[in-house]
XYZ file of C-alpha atoms in Angstrom:
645
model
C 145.907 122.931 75.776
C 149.672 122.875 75.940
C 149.942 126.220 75.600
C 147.143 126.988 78.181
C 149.497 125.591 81.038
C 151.959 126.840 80.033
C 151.011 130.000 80.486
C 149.106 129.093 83.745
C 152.468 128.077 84.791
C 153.969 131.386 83.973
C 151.590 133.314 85.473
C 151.557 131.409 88.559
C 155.780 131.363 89.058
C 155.429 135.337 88.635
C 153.645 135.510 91.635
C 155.527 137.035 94.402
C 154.231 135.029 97.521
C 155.108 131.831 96.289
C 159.025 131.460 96.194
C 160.908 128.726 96.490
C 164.086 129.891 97.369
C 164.605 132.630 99.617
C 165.740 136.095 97.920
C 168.750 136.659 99.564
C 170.423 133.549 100.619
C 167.463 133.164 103.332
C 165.905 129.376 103.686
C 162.603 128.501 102.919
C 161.356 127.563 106.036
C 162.313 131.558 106.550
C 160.754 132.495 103.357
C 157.701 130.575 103.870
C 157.448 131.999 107.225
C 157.279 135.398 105.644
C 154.653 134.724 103.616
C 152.298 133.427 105.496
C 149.206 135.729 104.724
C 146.673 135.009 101.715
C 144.804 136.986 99.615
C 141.299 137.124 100.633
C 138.067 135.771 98.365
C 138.355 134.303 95.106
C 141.837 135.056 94.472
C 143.423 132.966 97.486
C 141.322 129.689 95.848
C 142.802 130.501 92.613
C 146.361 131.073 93.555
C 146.715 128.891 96.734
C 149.653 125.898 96.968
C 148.774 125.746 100.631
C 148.199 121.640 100.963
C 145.335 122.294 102.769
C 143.547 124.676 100.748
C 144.231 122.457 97.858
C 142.938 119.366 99.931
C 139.432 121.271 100.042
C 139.509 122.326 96.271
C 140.218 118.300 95.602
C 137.285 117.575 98.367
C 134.544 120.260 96.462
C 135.450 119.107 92.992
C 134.860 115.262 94.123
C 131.826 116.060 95.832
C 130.330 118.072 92.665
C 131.662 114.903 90.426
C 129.839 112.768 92.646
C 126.948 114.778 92.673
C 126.868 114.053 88.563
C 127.802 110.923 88.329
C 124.867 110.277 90.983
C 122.442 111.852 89.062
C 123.122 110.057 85.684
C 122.932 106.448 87.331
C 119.506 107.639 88.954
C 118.346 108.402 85.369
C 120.085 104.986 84.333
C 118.253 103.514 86.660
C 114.699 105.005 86.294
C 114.830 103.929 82.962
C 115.151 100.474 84.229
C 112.156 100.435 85.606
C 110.562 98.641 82.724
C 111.787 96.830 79.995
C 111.754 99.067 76.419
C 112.199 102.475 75.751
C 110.561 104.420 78.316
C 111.903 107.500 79.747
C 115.305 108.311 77.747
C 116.571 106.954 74.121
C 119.426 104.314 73.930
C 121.819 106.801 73.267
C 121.315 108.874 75.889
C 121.457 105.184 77.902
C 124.603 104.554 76.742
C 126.694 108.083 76.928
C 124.739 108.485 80.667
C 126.395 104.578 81.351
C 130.224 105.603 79.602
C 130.009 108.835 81.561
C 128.825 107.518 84.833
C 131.934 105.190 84.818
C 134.351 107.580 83.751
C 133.314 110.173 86.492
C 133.144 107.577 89.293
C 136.170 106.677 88.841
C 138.330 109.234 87.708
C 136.660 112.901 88.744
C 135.428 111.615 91.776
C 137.313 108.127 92.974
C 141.066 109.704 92.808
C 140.071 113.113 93.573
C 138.514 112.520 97.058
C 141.713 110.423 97.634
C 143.991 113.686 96.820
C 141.501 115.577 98.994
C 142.143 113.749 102.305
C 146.040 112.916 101.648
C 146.865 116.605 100.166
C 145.206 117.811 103.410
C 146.293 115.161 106.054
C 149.635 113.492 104.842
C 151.681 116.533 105.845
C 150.063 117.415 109.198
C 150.911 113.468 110.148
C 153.980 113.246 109.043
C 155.047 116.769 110.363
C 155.746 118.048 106.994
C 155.140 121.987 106.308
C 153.591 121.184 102.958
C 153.999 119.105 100.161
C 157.892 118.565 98.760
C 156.223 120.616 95.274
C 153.081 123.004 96.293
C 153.466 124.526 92.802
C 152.879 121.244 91.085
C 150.220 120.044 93.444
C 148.155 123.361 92.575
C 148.583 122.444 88.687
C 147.817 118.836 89.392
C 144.066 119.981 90.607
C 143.638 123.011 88.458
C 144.253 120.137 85.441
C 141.044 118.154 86.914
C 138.090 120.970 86.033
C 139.095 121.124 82.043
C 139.215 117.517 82.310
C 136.139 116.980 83.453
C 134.463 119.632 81.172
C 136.378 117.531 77.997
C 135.003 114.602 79.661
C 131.605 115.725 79.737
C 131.705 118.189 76.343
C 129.372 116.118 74.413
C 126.500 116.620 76.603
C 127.687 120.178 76.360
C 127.833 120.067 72.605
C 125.102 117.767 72.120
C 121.986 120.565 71.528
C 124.523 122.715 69.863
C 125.958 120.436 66.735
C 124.890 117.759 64.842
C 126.662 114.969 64.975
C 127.884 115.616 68.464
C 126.704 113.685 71.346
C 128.591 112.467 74.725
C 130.877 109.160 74.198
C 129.256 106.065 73.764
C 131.956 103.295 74.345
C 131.551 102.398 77.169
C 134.098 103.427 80.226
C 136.632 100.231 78.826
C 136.025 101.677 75.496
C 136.947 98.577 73.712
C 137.925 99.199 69.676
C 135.848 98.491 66.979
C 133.454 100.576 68.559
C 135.205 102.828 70.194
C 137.330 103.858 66.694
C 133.573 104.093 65.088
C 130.755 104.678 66.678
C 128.758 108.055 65.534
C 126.444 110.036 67.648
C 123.483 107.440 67.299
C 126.500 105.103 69.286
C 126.301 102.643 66.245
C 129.497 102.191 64.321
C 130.015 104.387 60.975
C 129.063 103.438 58.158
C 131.931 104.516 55.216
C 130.862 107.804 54.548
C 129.844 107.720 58.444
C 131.314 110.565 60.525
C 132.477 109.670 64.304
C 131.775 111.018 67.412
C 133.640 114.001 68.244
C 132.180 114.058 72.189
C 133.872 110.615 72.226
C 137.333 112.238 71.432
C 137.143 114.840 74.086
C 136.330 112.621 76.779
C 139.605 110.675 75.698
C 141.839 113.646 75.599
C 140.043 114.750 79.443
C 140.605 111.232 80.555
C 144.091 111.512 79.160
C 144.518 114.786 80.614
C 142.691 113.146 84.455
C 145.866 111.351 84.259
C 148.517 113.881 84.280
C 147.168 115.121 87.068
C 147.229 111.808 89.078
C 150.630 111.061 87.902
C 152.145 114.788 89.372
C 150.206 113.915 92.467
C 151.462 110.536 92.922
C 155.254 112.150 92.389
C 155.131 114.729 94.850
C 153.152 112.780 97.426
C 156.457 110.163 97.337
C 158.683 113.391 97.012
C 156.865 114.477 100.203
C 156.815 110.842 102.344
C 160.369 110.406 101.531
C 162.194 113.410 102.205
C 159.899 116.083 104.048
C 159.282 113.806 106.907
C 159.602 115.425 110.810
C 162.915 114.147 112.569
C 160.533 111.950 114.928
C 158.515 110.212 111.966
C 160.278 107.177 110.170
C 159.300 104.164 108.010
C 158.892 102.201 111.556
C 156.143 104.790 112.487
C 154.683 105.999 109.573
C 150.700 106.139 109.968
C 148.840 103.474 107.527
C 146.691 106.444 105.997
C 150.455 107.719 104.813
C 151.768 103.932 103.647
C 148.894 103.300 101.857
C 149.182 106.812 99.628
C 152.716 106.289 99.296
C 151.759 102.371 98.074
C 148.795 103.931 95.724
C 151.322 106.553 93.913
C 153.672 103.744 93.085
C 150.937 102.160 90.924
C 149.971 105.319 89.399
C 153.189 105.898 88.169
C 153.263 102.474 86.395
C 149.945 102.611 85.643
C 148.517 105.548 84.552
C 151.339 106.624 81.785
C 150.297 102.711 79.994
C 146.937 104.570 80.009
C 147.800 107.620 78.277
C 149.620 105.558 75.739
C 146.994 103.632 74.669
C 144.755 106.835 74.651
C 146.780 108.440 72.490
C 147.007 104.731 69.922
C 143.186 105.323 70.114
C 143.045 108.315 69.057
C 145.711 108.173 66.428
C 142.726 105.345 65.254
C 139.872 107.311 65.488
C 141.690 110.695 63.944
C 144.875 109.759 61.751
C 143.986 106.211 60.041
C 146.605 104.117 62.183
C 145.880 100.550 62.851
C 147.222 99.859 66.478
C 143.396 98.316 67.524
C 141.810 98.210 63.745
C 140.930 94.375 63.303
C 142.318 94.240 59.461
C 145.769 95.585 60.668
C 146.371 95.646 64.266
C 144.163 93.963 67.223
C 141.722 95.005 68.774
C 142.639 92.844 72.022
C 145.469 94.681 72.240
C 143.647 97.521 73.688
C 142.026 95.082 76.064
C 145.639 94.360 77.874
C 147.038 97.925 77.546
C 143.829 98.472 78.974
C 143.304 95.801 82.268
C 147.194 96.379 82.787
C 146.223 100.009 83.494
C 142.647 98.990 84.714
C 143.186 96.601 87.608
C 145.713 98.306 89.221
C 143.352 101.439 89.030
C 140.683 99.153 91.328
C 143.418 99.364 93.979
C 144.370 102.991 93.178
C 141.104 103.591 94.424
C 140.708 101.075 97.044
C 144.256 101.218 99.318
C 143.756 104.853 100.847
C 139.921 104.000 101.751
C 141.669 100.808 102.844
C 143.665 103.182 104.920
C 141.539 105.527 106.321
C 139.380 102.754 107.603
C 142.556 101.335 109.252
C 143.457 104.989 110.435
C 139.779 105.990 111.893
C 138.735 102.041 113.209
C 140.839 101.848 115.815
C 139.830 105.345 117.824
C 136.370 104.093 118.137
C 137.428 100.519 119.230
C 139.462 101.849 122.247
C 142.577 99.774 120.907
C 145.583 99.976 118.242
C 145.090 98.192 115.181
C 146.118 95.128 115.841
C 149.321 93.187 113.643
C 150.085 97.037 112.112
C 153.157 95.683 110.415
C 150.778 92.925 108.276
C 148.519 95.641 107.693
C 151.495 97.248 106.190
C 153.309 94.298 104.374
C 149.751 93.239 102.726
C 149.238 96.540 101.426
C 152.896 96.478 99.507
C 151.626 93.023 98.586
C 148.580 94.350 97.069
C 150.827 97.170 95.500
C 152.550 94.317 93.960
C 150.341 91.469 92.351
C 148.115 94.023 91.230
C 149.957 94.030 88.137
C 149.639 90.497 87.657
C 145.884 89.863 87.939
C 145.301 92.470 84.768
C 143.809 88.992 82.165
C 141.094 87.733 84.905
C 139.014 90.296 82.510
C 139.623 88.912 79.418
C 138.413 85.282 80.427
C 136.068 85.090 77.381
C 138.170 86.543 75.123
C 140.150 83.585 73.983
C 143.561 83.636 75.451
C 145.695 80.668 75.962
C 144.145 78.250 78.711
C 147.672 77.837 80.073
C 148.023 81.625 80.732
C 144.467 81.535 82.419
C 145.548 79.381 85.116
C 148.487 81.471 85.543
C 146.188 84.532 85.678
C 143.418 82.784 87.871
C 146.067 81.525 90.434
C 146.996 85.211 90.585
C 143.917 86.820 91.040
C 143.093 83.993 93.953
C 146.523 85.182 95.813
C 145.899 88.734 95.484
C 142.477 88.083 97.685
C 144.886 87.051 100.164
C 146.272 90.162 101.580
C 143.252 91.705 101.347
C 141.852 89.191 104.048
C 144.610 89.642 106.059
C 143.164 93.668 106.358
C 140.010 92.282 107.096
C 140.827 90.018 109.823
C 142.682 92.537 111.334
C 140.012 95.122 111.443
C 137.931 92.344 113.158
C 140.635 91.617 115.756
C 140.819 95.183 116.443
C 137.167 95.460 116.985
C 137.301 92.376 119.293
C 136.471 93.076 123.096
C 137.055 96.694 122.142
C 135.256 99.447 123.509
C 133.157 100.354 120.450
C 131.312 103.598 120.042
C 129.015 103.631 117.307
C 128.902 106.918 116.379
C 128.773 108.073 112.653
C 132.063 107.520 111.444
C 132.250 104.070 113.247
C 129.193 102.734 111.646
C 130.299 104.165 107.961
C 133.906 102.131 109.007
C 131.541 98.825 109.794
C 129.303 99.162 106.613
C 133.249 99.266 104.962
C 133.797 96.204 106.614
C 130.806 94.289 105.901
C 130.388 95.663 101.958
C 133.946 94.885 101.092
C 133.694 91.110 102.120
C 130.450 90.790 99.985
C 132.629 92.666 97.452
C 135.471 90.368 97.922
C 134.037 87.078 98.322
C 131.798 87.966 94.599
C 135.154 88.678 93.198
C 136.640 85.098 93.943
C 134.222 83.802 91.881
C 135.050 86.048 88.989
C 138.775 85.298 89.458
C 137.655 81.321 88.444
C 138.008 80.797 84.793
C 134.587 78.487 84.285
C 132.194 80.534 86.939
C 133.590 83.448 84.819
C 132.785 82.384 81.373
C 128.998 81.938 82.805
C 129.118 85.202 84.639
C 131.024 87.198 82.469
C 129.221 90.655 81.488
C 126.347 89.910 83.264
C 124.837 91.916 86.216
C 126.559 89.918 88.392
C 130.220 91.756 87.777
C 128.157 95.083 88.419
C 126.868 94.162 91.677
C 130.666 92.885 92.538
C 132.096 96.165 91.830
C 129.877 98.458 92.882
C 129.640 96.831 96.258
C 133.328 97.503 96.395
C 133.868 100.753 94.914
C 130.252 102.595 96.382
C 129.794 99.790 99.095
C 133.698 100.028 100.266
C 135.185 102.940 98.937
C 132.335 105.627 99.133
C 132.076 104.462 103.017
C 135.203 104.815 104.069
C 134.975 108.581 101.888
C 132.023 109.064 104.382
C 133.675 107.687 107.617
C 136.825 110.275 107.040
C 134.372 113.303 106.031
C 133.009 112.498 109.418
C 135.844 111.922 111.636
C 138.167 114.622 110.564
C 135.095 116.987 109.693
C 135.733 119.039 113.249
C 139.997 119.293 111.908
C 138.756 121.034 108.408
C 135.714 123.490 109.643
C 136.420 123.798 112.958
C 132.513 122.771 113.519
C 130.349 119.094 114.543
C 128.419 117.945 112.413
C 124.632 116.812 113.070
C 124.621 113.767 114.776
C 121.129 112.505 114.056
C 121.360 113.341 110.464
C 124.966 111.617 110.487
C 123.239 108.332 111.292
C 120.151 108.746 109.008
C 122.629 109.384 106.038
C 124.278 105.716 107.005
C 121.404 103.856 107.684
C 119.791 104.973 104.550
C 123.307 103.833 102.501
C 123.795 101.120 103.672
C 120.229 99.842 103.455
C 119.942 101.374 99.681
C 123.569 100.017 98.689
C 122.427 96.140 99.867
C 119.052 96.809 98.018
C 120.685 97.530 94.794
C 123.496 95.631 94.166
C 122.188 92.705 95.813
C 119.377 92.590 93.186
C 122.142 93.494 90.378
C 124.355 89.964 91.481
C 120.794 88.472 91.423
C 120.761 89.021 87.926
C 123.894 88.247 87.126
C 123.290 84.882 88.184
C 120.012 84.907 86.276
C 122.035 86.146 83.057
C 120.773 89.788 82.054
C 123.750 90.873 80.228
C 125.179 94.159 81.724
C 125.124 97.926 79.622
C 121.661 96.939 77.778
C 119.259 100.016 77.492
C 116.616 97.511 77.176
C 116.620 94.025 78.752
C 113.535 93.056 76.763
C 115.504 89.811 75.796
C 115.184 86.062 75.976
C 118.198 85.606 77.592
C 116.199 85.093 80.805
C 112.639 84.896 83.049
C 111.370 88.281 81.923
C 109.391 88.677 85.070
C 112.283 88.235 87.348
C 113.920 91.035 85.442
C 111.724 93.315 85.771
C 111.045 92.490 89.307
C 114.693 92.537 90.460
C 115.232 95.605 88.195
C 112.574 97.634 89.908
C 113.735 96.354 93.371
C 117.358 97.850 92.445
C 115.747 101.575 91.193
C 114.261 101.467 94.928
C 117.419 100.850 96.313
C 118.909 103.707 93.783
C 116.013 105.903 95.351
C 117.056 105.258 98.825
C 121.074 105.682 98.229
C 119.850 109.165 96.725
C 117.535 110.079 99.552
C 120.967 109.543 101.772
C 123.023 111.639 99.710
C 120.671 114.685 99.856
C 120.715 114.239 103.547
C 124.773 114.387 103.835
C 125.055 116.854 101.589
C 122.753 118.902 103.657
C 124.209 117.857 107.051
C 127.301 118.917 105.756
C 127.276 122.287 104.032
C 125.108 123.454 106.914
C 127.028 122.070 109.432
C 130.331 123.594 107.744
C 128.794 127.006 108.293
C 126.439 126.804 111.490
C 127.602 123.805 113.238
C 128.939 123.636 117.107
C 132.068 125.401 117.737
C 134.434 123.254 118.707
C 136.337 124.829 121.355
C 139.064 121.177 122.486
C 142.085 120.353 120.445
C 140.812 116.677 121.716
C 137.117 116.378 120.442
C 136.933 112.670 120.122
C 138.630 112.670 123.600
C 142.231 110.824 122.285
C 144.065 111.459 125.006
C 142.706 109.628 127.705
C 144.618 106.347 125.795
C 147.330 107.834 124.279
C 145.939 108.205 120.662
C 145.651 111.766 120.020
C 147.775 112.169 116.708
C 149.449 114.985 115.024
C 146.904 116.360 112.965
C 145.017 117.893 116.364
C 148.084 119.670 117.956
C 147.784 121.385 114.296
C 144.283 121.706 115.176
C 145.495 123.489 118.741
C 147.921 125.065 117.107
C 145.894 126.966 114.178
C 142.692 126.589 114.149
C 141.745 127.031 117.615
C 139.343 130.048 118.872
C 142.888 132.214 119.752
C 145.772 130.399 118.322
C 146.058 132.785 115.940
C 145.440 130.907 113.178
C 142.951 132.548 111.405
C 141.991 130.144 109.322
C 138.549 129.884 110.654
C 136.346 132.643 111.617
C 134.775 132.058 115.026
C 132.070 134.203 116.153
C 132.471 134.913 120.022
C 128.922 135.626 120.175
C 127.092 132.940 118.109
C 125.356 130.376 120.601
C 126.462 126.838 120.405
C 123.438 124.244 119.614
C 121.230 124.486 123.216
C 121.485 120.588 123.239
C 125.171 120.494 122.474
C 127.722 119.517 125.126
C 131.032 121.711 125.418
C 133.500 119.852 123.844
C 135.644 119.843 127.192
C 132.566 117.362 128.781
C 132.599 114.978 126.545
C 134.486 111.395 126.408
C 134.717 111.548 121.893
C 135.341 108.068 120.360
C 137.530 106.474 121.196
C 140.892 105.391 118.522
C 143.725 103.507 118.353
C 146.055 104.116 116.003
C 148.967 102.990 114.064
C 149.780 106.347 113.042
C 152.823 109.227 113.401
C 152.641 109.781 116.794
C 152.612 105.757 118.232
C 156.527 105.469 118.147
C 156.033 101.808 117.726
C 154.497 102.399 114.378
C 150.647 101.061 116.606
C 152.916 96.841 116.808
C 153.245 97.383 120.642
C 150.813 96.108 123.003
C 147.718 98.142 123.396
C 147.353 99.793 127.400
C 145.291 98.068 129.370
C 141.493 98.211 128.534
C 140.017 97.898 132.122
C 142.592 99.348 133.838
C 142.104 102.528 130.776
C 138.834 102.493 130.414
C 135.641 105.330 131.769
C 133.508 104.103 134.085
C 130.569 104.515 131.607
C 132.409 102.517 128.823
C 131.129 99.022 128.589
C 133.052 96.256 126.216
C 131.571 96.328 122.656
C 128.549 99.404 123.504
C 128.562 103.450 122.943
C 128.445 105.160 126.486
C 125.225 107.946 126.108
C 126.856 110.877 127.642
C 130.873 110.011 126.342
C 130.825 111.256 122.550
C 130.007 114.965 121.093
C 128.284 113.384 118.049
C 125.473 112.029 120.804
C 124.780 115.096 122.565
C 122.853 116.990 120.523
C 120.051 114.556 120.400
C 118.940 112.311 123.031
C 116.690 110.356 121.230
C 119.597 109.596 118.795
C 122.479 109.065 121.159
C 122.185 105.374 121.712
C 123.675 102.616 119.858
């Protein structure tokens, strides 16, 4: 594998378009402005470092790990339906539940995050790229063989005997993860391991490279590539929280790779790091949480951001108290490295040390609430629009403080020795990584979807895709913290147990599969809405489609929009066709009154901690306090039937 990218490396520094330093004493602003043409087809996706192309090849790859990580827990989930075997063995149960984690989290979770900051964090900072495009092209082209390591056992698993995907679980706590065979029982002494458990270690490893040369060059890029205009007392939130999220990777994810490589060393070499008769196996656990906590808010400070980014322009206001939006997300940065033990409750520790840890894990909820409260006060006597992205930024809202408020209880040393691996933590973290974090993916794919295709998306299918999440994510993890609190122990392939009202289980179990059904139903809808819509969408033909300007919010990444992308800018980065009809329903861009934003981002030279312009005084005629005007945004137009909040 080292030798692979190596010669990728090679290959790609022989390449004549991409030089850093001009060839004769020339700058590179000079060079790069001579090499401003691609190849065409296949080639320019597999040679770009343009940030943006590289921002879509991060957004495809998260949408197709989605997509598979999706499909498993809808198998997971179908199997639920009744207690026993009944539609797929335990094995396949348990390397469909390690898998689904691992995906989720690290081949779709941090990807989608390098997807909007690769393509946004220059354009709104005024950057010309990222500070190292070579190294963010081999950070991405790292993630596809990780993900095929990651998933090789399925791969292998028809092929070999004795191959299957891993079993372990996405903690992958030792003894079984230095033991467990195909079957996912531990080896006996003449017992052979799981090889598919191996490669998903070395592609998890290898996930982690990749996040750790992002995380340098998006700090490399915040710190020094910054536009003369754009400094720390102005920098949007969507760039502070990135910059905030790369400083825990880079203390985070190298503990990981450590520990993966101990693991292996177990599994492969006969050392003893986790082994029980020489070493510990609750070791692991804190090399482990020490990574894994942190990781929660590697994955949940840029949503956090883009929902404090994208809010505001559909409230007609700036986010209020920007600079405690700010200072709680370095807090969060900070004390996420001391919460890491609130998972190890049960394990025995010192009681002393899980006060300290408990009293910890209660602060950290703290700045988190201050972002809360502060998305409220920016929605109050606002002039909200609900369009798409608005209502994906609200489900955000009310999903995290379910999220949040479950997680309290978790941080409490005796709720959580009751709790503890039960339902109840699934339905607590799923509400906050699908019910928080997948909205606020939505709400960006939405709001900057006319930026990236140059097209609107279909307004009526927009709002079916949220209603149907929304409803589906409430039905399922509602029923999961249901049994939680009735004690069905979590990662079981078969809950016929007497651990609880067997009824109720089965009930509640078949309650969540519908709400599985109905968060899959939505998904098929988006992913229609936007492929289509990418391709045979409205035109948009106004560098100001969610009509910005009118209160001073329009932000840097449309006057690149203008700029390039435009219908005679010269971009050519889209290709319009001067003779395809718009949508017969669809308003011209220049008639409509888009949602509204505030923003605390580049272009507010008070970094969005000024007072916000009048309201009434700023306000359309149409625009009532709190309601979405019928004939003010493009996402209503198309349907009439739909455009009403």
């Amino acid at each position: 594998m080292g030798l692979l990218l190596v010669a990728v490396a090679a290959w790609i520094d022989q390449l004549g378009g991409w030089r850093t330093t001009a060839p004769s004493g020339g700058t590179v602003e000079q060079e790069r402005e001579e090499t401003v043409e691609k190849p065409g087809g296949i080639l320019r996706w597999l040679t770009t470092v343009d940030h943006k192309d590289i921002g879509i090849l991060y957004g495809l790859f998260a949408v197709t790990a989605f997509s598979v990580g999706g499909l498993m827990v809808v198998t997971m989930r179908l199997e639920l339906l009744q207690p026993g075997q009944t539609l797929i063995p335990t094995n396949v149960y348990n390397a469909l539940l390690t898998n689904h984690g691992i995906t989720m989290l690290f081949l779709f979770g941090t990807p989608f995050i390098a997807a909007f900051a690769n393509y946004f964090v220059p354009l709104l900072i005024g950057a010309d790229d990222m500070a190292f495009p070579r190294i963010n092209a081999i950070a991405f082209w790292l993630l596809p063989p990780a993900a095929l390591l990651i998933w090789g056992g399925f791969f292998l698993w028809p092929i070999f005997d004795g191959v299957a995907g891993a079993q372990t679980s996405w903690t992958m706590y030792p003894p079984l993860s230095t033991s467990s065979t195909a079957q996912g029982t531990p080896a006996a002494s003449a017992g052979m391991i799981n090889p598919g458990a191996d490669l998903m270690m070395l592609g998890l490893h290898l996930s982690g490279v990749s996040a750790t040369m992002g995380a340098i060059n998006f700090i490399a890029t915040i710190f020094t590539e910054r536009g003369e205009d754009v400094g720390w007392h102005n920098l949007d939130i969507f760039s502070w929280t990135i910059l905030t999220q790369s400083g825990i990777i880079l203390f985070a994810f190298p503990l990981l790779g450590s520990a993966l490589l101990m693991l292996l060393a177990d599994r492969n070499f006969g050392t003893l790091f986790f082994a029980p008769e020489g070493g510990s196996p609750i070791l692991w656990q804190h090399l482990f949480w020490f990574f894994g906590h942190p990781e929660v808010y590697i994955l949940v400070l840029p949503p956090m951001g883009v929902i404090s980014y994208v809010l505001p322009r559909f409230a007609g206001r700036k986010l209020f108290g920007f600079k405690f939006v700010v200072y709680s997300t370095l807090a969060i940065g900070v004390l996420s490295f001391g919460v890491w033990a609130h998972h190890m409750f049960a394990s025995g520790l010192n009681p002393r040390l899980e006060g300290a840890f408990m009293a910890v894990s209660l602060a950290i909820a703290v700045p988190s609430a201050v972002k809360v409260f502060n998305w409220i006060t920016t929605l109050w006597n606002g002039s909200i629009r609900l369009t798409t992205p608005m209502l994906f930024c609200l489900g955000f809202i009310s999903n995290f403080i379910i999220g949040g408020v479950t997680g309290v209880f978790l941080a409490a040393v005796p709720v959580n020795l009751l709790i503890h691996e039960t339902h109840y933590v699934v339905g607590h973290f799923h509400y906050v990584v699908m019910g928080a974090i997948g909205f606020a993916f939505f709400a960006g794919t939405y709001y900057w979807f006319p930026v990236v295709t140059g097209r609107m998306y279909q307004p009526r299918l927009g709002k079916w895709h949220f209603w149907l999440t929304m409803v589906g994510t409430n039905i399922v993890f509602f029923a999961l913290i249901l049994l939680g609190y009735l004690g069905m122990p979590r990662k079981y392939a078969n809950y016929n147990v007497t651990v609880g009202p067997q009824e109720l289980f089965t009930t509640l179990n078949q309650i969540a599969t519908l709400g599985a059904v109905i968060l899959l139903a939505g998904q098929l809808i988006w992913a229609y809405n936007f492929f289509t819509s990418a391709f045979e969408g409205p035109l948009i033909e106004d560098d100001d489609p969610w009509n910005l300007d009118d209160r001073g919010l329009k932000t840097r990444e449309w006057d690149w929009f203008r700029e390039h992308r435009m219908p005679g800018s010269g971009g050519g980065a889209i290709a319009y066709d001067g003779g395809e009809q718009q949508d017969a329903d669809a308003q011209p861009a220049e008639a409509t009154n888009t949602e509204v934003a505030t923003s605390d981002d580049a272009s507010a030279s008070d970094g969005g901690t000024t007072a916000p312009p009048d309201a009434d005084a700023e306000m359309p005629p149409d625009a009532g306090s709190g309601t979405a005007s019928d004939d003010s945004d493009p996402e209503e137009q198309p349907d009439d039937a739909d455009s009403r909040g």
